[in-house]
Tab-separated table of C-alpha atoms and ligand atoms in Angstrom:
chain	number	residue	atom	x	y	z
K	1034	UNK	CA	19.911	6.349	0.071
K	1035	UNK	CA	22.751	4.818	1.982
K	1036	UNK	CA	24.160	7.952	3.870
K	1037	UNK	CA	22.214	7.330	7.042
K	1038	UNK	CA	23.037	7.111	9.702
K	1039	UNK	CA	20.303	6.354	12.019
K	1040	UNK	CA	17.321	5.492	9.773
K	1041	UNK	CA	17.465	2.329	6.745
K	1042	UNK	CA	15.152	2.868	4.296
K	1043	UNK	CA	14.105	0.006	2.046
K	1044	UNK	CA	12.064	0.639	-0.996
K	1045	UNK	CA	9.733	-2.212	-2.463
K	1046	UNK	CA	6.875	-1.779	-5.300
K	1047	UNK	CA	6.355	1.733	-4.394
K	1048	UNK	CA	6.198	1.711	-1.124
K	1049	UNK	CA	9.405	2.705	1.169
K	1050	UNK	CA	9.955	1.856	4.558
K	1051	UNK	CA	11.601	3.863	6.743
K	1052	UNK	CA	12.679	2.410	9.845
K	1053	UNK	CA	13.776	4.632	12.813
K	1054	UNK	CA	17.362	3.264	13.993
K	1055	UNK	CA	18.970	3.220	17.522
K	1056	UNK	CA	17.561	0.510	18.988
K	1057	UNK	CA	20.301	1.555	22.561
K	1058	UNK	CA	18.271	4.401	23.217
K	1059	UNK	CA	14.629	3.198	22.235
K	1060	UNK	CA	15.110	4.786	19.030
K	1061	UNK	CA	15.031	8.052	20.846
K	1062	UNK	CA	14.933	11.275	18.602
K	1063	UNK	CA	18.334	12.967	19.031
K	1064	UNK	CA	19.350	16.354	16.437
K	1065	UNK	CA	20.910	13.506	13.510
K	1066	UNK	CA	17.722	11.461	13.683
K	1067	UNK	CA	15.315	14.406	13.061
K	1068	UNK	CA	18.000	15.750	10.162
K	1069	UNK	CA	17.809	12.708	8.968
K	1070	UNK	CA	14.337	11.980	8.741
K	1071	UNK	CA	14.243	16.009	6.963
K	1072	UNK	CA	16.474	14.313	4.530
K	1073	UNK	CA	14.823	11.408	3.500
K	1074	UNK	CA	11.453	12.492	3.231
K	1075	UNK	CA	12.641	15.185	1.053
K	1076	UNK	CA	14.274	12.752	-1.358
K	1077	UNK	CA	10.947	10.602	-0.989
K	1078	UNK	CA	9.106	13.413	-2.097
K	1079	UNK	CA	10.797	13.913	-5.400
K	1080	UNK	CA	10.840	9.836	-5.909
K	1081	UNK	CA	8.894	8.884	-8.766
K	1082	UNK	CA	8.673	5.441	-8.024
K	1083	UNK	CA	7.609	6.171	-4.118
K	1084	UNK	CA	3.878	6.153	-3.727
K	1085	UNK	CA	3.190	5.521	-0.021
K	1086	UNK	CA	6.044	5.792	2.927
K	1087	UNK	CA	5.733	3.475	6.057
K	1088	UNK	CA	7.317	4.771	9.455
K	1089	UNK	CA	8.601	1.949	11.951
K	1090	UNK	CA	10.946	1.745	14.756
K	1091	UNK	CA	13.840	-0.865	14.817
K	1092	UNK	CA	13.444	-3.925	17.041
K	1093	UNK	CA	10.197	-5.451	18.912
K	1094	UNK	CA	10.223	-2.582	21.867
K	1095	UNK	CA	9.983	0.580	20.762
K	1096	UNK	CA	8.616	2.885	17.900
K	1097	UNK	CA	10.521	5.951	19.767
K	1098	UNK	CA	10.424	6.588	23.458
K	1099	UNK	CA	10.188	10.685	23.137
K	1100	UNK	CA	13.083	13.209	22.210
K	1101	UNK	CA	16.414	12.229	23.436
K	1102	UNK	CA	16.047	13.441	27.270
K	1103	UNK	CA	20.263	12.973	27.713
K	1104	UNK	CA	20.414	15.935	24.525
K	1105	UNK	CA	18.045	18.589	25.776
K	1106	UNK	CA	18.469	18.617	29.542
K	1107	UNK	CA	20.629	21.366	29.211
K	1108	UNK	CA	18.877	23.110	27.107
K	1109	UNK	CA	17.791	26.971	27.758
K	1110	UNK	CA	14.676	28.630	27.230
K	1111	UNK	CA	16.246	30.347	23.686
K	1112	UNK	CA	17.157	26.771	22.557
K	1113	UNK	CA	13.926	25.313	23.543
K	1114	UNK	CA	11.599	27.795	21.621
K	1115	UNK	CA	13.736	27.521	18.541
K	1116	UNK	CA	14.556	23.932	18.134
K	1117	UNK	CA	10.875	23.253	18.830
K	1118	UNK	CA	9.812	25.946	15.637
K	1119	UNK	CA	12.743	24.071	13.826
K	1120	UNK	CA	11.293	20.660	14.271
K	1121	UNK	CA	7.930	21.646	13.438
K	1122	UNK	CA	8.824	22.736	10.323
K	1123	UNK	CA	11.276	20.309	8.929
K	1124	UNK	CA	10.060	17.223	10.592
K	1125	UNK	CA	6.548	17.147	11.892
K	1126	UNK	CA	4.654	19.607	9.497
K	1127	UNK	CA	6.545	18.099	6.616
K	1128	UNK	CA	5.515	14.771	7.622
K	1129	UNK	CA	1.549	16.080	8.347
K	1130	UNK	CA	1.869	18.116	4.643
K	1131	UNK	CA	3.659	15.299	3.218
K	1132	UNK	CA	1.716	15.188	-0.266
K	1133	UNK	CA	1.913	10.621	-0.322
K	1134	UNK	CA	0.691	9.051	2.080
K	1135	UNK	CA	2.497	8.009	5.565
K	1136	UNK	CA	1.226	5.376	7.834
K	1137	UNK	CA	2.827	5.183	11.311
K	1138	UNK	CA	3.818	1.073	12.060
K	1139	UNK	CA	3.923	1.857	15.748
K	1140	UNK	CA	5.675	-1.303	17.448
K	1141	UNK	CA	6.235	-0.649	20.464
K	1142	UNK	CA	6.548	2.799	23.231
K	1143	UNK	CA	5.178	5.411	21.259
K	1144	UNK	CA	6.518	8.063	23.935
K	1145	UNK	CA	6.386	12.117	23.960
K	1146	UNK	CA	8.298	13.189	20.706
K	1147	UNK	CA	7.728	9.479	19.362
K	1148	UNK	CA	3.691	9.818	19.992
K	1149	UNK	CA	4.299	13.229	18.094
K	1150	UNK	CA	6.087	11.596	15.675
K	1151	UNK	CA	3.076	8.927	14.988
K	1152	UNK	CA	0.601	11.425	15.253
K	1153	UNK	CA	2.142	13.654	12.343
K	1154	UNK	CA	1.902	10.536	10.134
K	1155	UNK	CA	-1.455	10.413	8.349
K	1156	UNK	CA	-2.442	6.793	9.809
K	1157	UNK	CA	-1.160	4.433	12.297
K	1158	UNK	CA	-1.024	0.904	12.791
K	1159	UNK	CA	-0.492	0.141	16.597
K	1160	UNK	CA	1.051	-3.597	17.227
K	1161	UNK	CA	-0.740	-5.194	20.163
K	1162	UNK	CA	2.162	-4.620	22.697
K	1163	UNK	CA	2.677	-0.749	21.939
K	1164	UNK	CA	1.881	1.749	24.717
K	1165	UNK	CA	1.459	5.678	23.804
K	1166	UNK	CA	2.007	8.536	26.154
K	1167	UNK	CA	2.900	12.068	26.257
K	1168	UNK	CA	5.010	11.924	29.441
K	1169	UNK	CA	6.283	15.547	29.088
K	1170	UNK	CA	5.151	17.088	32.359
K	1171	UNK	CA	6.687	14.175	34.516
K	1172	UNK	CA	9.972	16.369	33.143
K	1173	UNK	CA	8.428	19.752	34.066
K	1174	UNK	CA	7.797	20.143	29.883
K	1175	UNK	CA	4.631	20.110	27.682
K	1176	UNK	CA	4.499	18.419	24.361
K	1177	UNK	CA	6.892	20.494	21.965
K	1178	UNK	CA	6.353	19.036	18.978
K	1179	UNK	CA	2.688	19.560	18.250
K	1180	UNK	CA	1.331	17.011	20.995
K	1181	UNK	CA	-1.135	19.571	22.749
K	1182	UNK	CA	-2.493	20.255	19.110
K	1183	UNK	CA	-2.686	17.009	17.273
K	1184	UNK	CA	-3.833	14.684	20.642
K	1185	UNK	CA	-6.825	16.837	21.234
K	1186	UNK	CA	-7.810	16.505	16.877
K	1187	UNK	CA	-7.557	13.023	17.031
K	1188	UNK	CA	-9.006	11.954	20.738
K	1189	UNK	CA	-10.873	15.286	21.774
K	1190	UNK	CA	-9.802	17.796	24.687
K	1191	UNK	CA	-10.706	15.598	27.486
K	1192	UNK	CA	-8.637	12.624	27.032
K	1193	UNK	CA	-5.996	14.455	25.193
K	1194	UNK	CA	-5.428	16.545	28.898
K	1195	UNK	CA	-5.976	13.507	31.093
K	1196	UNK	CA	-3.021	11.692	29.027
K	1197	UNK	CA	-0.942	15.625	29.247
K	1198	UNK	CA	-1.733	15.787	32.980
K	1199	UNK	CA	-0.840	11.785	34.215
K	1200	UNK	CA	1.587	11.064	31.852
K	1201	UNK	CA	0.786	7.925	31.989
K	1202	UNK	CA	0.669	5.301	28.825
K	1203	UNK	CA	-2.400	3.910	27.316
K	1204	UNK	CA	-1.743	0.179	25.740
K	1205	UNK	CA	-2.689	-0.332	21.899
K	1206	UNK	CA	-6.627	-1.671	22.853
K	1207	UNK	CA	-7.158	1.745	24.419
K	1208	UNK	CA	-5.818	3.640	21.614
K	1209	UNK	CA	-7.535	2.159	19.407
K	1210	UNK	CA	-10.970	3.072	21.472
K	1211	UNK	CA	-9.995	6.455	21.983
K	1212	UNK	CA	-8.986	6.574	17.516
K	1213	UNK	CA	-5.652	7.522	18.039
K	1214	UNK	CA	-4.814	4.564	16.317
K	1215	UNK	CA	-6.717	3.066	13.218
K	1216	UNK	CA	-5.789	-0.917	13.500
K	1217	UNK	CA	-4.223	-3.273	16.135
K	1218	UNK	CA	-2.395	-6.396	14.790
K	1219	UNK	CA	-0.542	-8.580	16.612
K	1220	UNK	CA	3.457	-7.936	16.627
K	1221	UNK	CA	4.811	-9.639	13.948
K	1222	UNK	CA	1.688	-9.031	11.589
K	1223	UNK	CA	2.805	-5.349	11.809
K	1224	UNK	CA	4.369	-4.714	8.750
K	1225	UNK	CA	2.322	-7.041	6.796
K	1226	UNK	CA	-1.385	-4.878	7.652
K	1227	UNK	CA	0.665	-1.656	6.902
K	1228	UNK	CA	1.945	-2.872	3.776
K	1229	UNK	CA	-1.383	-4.070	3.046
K	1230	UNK	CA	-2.998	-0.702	3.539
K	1231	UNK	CA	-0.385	0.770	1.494
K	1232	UNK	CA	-1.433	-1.382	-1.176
K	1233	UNK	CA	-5.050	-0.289	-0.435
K	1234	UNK	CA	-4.245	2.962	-1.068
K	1235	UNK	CA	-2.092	2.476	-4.463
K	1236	UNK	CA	-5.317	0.965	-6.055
K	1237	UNK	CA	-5.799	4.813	-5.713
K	1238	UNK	CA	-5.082	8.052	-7.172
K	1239	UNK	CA	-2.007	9.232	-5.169
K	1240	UNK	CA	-2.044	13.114	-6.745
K	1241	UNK	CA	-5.661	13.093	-5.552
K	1242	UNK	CA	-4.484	11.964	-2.088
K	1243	UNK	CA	-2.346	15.109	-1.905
K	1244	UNK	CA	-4.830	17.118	-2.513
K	1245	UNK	CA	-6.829	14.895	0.178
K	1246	UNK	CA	-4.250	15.857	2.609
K	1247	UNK	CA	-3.890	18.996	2.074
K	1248	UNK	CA	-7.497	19.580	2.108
K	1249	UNK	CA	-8.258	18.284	5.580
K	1250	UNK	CA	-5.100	19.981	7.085
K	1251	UNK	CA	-6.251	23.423	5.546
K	1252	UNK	CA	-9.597	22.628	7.579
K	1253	UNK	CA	-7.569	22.508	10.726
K	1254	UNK	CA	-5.794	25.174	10.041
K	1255	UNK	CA	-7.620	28.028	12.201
K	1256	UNK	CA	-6.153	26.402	15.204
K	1257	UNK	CA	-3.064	26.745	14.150
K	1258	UNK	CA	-2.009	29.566	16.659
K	1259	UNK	CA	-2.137	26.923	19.343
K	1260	UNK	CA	1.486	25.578	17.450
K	1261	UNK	CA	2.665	28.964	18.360
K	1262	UNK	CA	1.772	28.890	21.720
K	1263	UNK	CA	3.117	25.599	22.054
K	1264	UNK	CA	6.546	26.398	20.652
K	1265	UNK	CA	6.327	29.772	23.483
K	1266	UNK	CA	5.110	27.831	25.968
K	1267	UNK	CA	7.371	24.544	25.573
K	1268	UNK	CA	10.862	26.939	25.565
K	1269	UNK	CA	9.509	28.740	29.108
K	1270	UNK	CA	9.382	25.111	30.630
K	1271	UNK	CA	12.979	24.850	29.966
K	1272	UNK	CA	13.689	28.029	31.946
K	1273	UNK	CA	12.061	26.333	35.394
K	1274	UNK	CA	13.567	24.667	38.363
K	1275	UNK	CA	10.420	22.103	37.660
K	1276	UNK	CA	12.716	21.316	33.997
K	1277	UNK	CA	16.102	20.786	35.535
K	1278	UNK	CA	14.831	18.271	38.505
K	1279	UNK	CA	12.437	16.443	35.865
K	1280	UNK	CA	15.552	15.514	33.831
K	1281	UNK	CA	17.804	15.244	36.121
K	1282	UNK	CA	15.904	12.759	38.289
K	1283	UNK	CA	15.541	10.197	34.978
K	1284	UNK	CA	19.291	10.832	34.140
K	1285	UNK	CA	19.945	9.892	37.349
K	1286	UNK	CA	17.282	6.894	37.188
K	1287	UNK	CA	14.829	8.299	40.397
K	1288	UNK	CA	11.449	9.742	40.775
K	1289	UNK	CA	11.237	13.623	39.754
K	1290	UNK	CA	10.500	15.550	43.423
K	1291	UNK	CA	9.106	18.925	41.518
K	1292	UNK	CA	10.031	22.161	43.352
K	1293	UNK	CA	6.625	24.036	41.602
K	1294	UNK	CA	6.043	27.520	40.896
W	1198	DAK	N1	15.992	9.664	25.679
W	1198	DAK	C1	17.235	9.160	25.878
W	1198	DAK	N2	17.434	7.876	26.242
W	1198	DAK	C2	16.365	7.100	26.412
W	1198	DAK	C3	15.045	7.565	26.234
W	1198	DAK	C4	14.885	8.927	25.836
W	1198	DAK	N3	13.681	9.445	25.604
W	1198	DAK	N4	14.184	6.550	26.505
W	1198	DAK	C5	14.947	5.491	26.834
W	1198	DAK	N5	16.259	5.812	26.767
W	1198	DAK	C6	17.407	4.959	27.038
W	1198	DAK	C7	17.518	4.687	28.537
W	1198	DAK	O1	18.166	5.762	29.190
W	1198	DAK	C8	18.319	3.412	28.533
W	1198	DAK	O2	19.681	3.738	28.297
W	1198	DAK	P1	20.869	3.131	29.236
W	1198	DAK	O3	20.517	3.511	30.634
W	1198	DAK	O4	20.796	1.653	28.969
W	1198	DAK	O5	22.097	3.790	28.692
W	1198	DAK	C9	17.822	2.681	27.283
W	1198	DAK	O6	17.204	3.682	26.459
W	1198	DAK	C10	16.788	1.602	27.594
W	1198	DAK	O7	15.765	2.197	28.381
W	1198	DAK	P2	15.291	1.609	29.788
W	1198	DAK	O8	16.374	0.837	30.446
W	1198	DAK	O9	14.667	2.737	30.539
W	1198	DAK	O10	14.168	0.562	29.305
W	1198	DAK	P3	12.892	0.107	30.129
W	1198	DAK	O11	12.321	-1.035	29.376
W	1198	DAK	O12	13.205	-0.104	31.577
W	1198	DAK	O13	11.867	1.334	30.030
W	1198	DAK	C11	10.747	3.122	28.929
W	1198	DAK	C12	11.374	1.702	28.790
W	1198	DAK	C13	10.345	3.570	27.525
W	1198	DAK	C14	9.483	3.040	29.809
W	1198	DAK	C15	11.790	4.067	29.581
W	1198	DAK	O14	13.011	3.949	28.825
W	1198	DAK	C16	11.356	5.500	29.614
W	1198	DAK	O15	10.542	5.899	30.463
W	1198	DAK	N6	11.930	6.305	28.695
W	1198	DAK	C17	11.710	7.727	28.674
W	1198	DAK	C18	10.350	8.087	28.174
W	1198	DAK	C19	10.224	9.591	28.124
W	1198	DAK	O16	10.055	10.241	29.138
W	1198	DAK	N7	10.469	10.133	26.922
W	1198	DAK	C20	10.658	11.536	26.704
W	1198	DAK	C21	9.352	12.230	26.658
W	1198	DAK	S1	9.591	13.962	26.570
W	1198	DAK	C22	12.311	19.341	22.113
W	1198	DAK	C23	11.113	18.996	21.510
W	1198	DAK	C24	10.385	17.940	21.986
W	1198	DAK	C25	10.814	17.263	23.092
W	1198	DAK	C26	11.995	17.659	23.706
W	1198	DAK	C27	12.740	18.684	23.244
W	1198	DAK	N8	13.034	20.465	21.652
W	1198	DAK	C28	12.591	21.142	20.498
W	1198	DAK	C29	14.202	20.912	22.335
W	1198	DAK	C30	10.040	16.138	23.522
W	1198	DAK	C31	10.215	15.642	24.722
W	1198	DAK	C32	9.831	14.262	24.978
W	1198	DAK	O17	9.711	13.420	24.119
């Protein structure tokens, strides 16, 4: 598993870690990364010897700070819509469907695409320094990769919108009230307390996991027009003047001064 490019994965008594690699940009999700992440997780599926995959980001700051803003400012409403369907499927579905288990190490900004990211995982470990936040609308966007859907399952409606609407982050204490996350450890304990749940879980029958997993998604699944919407919804935001100032303004490293409807 050595053609990556942007992601090291490191396989030890059935458990592989994946770890989420360029630490420049946060470990920002760019086009390669999410390919990448398709890739591996298909290979970790067929892996005998794989029983429980653990998601981290590389260095002590950040999980992932969102989608890579510098790749889809230019984006058009077309693009939007389809690259959002695209990464549902082959990242963020797979990852919620994904029949072993995945816990989410989250150590550090766990930001837009990157909370999305976390949240598709079936667990998450938060170190005590991370900060979470779906800061979409401060770039005239909504969550496009199944934020407005998964936030609201795991925290209910009302925080789930008062996160959407401020964009503001919410430390590791106060995600761990709200049950977006299941554990807080302190930084370098991380690894060890999600390795240690991994074990937890290998005591256990993996195949009846799957069906675990697939059982509690199918319960969710009624909603699951609101992913449609989102996908609809998140490519019109591209098409707005709100869009292009949002982006440009953190390009250009100043605050966003939104045009509106
Ligand atoms: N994208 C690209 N580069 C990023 C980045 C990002 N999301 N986040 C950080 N970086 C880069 C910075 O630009 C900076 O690069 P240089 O200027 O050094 O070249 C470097 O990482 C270090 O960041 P900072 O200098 O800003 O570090 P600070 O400690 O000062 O601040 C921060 C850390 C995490 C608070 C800050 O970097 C920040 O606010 N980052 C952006 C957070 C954010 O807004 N994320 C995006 C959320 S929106 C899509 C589907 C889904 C999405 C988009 C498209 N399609 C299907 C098309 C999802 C959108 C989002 O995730």
């Amino acid at each position: 598993m050595d053609q990556f490019q942007h992601l090291i994965i490191e396989k030890n008594d059935g458990i592989a870690l994946l770890v989420l690699n360029r630490p420049k940009q946060l470990n920002a999700l760019n086009k390669e990364l999410l390919s990448e992440l398709n890739s591996a997780f298909e290979l970790l599926r067929e892996d005998l010897e794989t029983k429980v995959i653990i998601l981290t980001g590389s260095g002590e700051k950040a999980f992932v700070a969102g989608a890579d803003i510098k790749e889809f400012a230019s984006f058009n409403g077309e693009q939007g819509t389809e690259l959002a369907k695209t990464g549902h499927m082959t990242v963020f579905n797979l990852i919620e469907e994904f029949p072993k288990p995945v816990i989410a190490a989250v150590n550090g900004f766990a930001l837009g695409g990157g909370l999305e990211l976390a949240m598709s995982a079936h667990v998450r470990i938060a170190s005590d320094n991370a900060r979470m936040g779906l800061p979409e609308t401060s770039l005239g966007l909504i969550p496009g990769y199944g934020g407005t859907q998964r936030l609201p399952q795991l925290i209910g409606k009302g925080r789930a919108l008062e996160m959407i609407f401020s964009a503001k982050m919410i430390d590791a204490p106060t995600a761990l009230s709200y049950g977006l996350v299941n554990q807080v450890v302190p930084q370098a304990d991380l690894l060890e307390a999600a390795q240690t749940m991994a074990k937890s879980f290998m005591k256990n029958s993996i195949v009846a996991m799957g069906y675990a997993i697939e059982s509690v998604n199918a319960g969710l699944l009624e909603g699951s027009v609101g992913y449609d919407v989102e996908v609809q919804a998140f490519g019109d935001c591209f098409e707005t003047e709100d869009f292009k100032e949002g982006t440009t303004a953190f390009i250009e490293k100043r605050k966003p001064d939104f045009p509106g409807a």
